[in-house]
Amino acid sequence: MAELPAMANIGRDILELAATIKAGSRAAADPSTATSPPAVSPASATVEQPASEKPAERLAVSRVAEPDGAELEESLSFVRQARRKAFWSGRFVRTGLALLVLGLSGSLAAQMAFQYRDQLAAADARLKPWLERMCEPLNCTVGVPRQIESVVIEGSTFTKTRNRAYRLGFTLRNTASQAVATPALELTLTDSQDQPLVRRVLRPGEFGAAVALAPGTDWSGAIAFSDDLKTDGRVAGYRLLAFYP
């Protein structure tokens, strides 16, 4: 009889354990009773990156603000060309260039007039007073044109007249169509080896020629020499040259 209370206690423990197991099974089968972590909304789950930190937008901004080298060079070249065109098309620049061209042209004309003053005066007598006025501050003169290429020595002779005395004869021809200045003559006496012994310059006044040779005419002259040549009788030949000093 003493075993009945013990068996009653064991049966009660079994019933309590079964009730506990049954309650756990119901809680696992019902999802509404299960504990789950708090839900996160899509808006809060997605962290939106600021506009300044988005790679695509940063690339677009970089492309707009910083063009490539070719575009930059083209734009700078266009600006330079526009500025250059605007500079040279300005009224003051054009006026300055026109004055510069006139000044250079006047300077060139003055140089040509000074260089060929004798030819200009011979070609047109009306220019002679203006050319003489130009020469006053320049300390120059307006004379007969010098054209050595138009003067030809037609013939010459050099003969011995007596002991240590000689005579030179020559003819000058002006082949130009206008009067030219009479040139000077250079006489060179040579020995038998064609080596110069004496060289002497003869001015037009010394052989009696006029200042100018008439156009298309000949002029003949002669001049005598004595012992002042100091050749010691070794003269074997001569050379005669016309020139302007």
Short mmCIF file of C-alpha atoms in Angstrom, two decimals, residues 9 15 22 57 63 80-81 88 110 126 168 196 205 217 235:
data_model
loop_
_atom_site.label_atom_id
_atom_site.label_comp_id
_atom_site.label_asym_id
_atom_site.label_seq_id
_atom_site.Cartn_x
_atom_site.Cartn_y
_atom_site.Cartn_z
CA ASN A 9 3.69 11.08 -7.90
CA LEU A 15 1.44 14.25 -17.14
CA LYS A 22 2.51 19.50 -26.14
CA GLU A 57 27.64 61.78 -62.24
CA ARG A 63 33.69 65.70 -69.00
CA ARG A 80 43.79 83.82 -81.39
CA GLN A 81 42.70 84.06 -85.02
CA TRP A 88 44.77 94.07 -88.29
CA ALA A 110 64.49 109.90 -102.91
CA ARG A 126 62.33 120.38 -115.96
CA LEU A 168 99.72 110.01 -127.21
CA PRO A 196 104.28 98.44 -115.84
CA GLY A 205 91.16 119.32 -118.82
CA THR A 217 79.85 111.66 -131.85
CA VAL A 235 109.18 101.77 -123.01
#
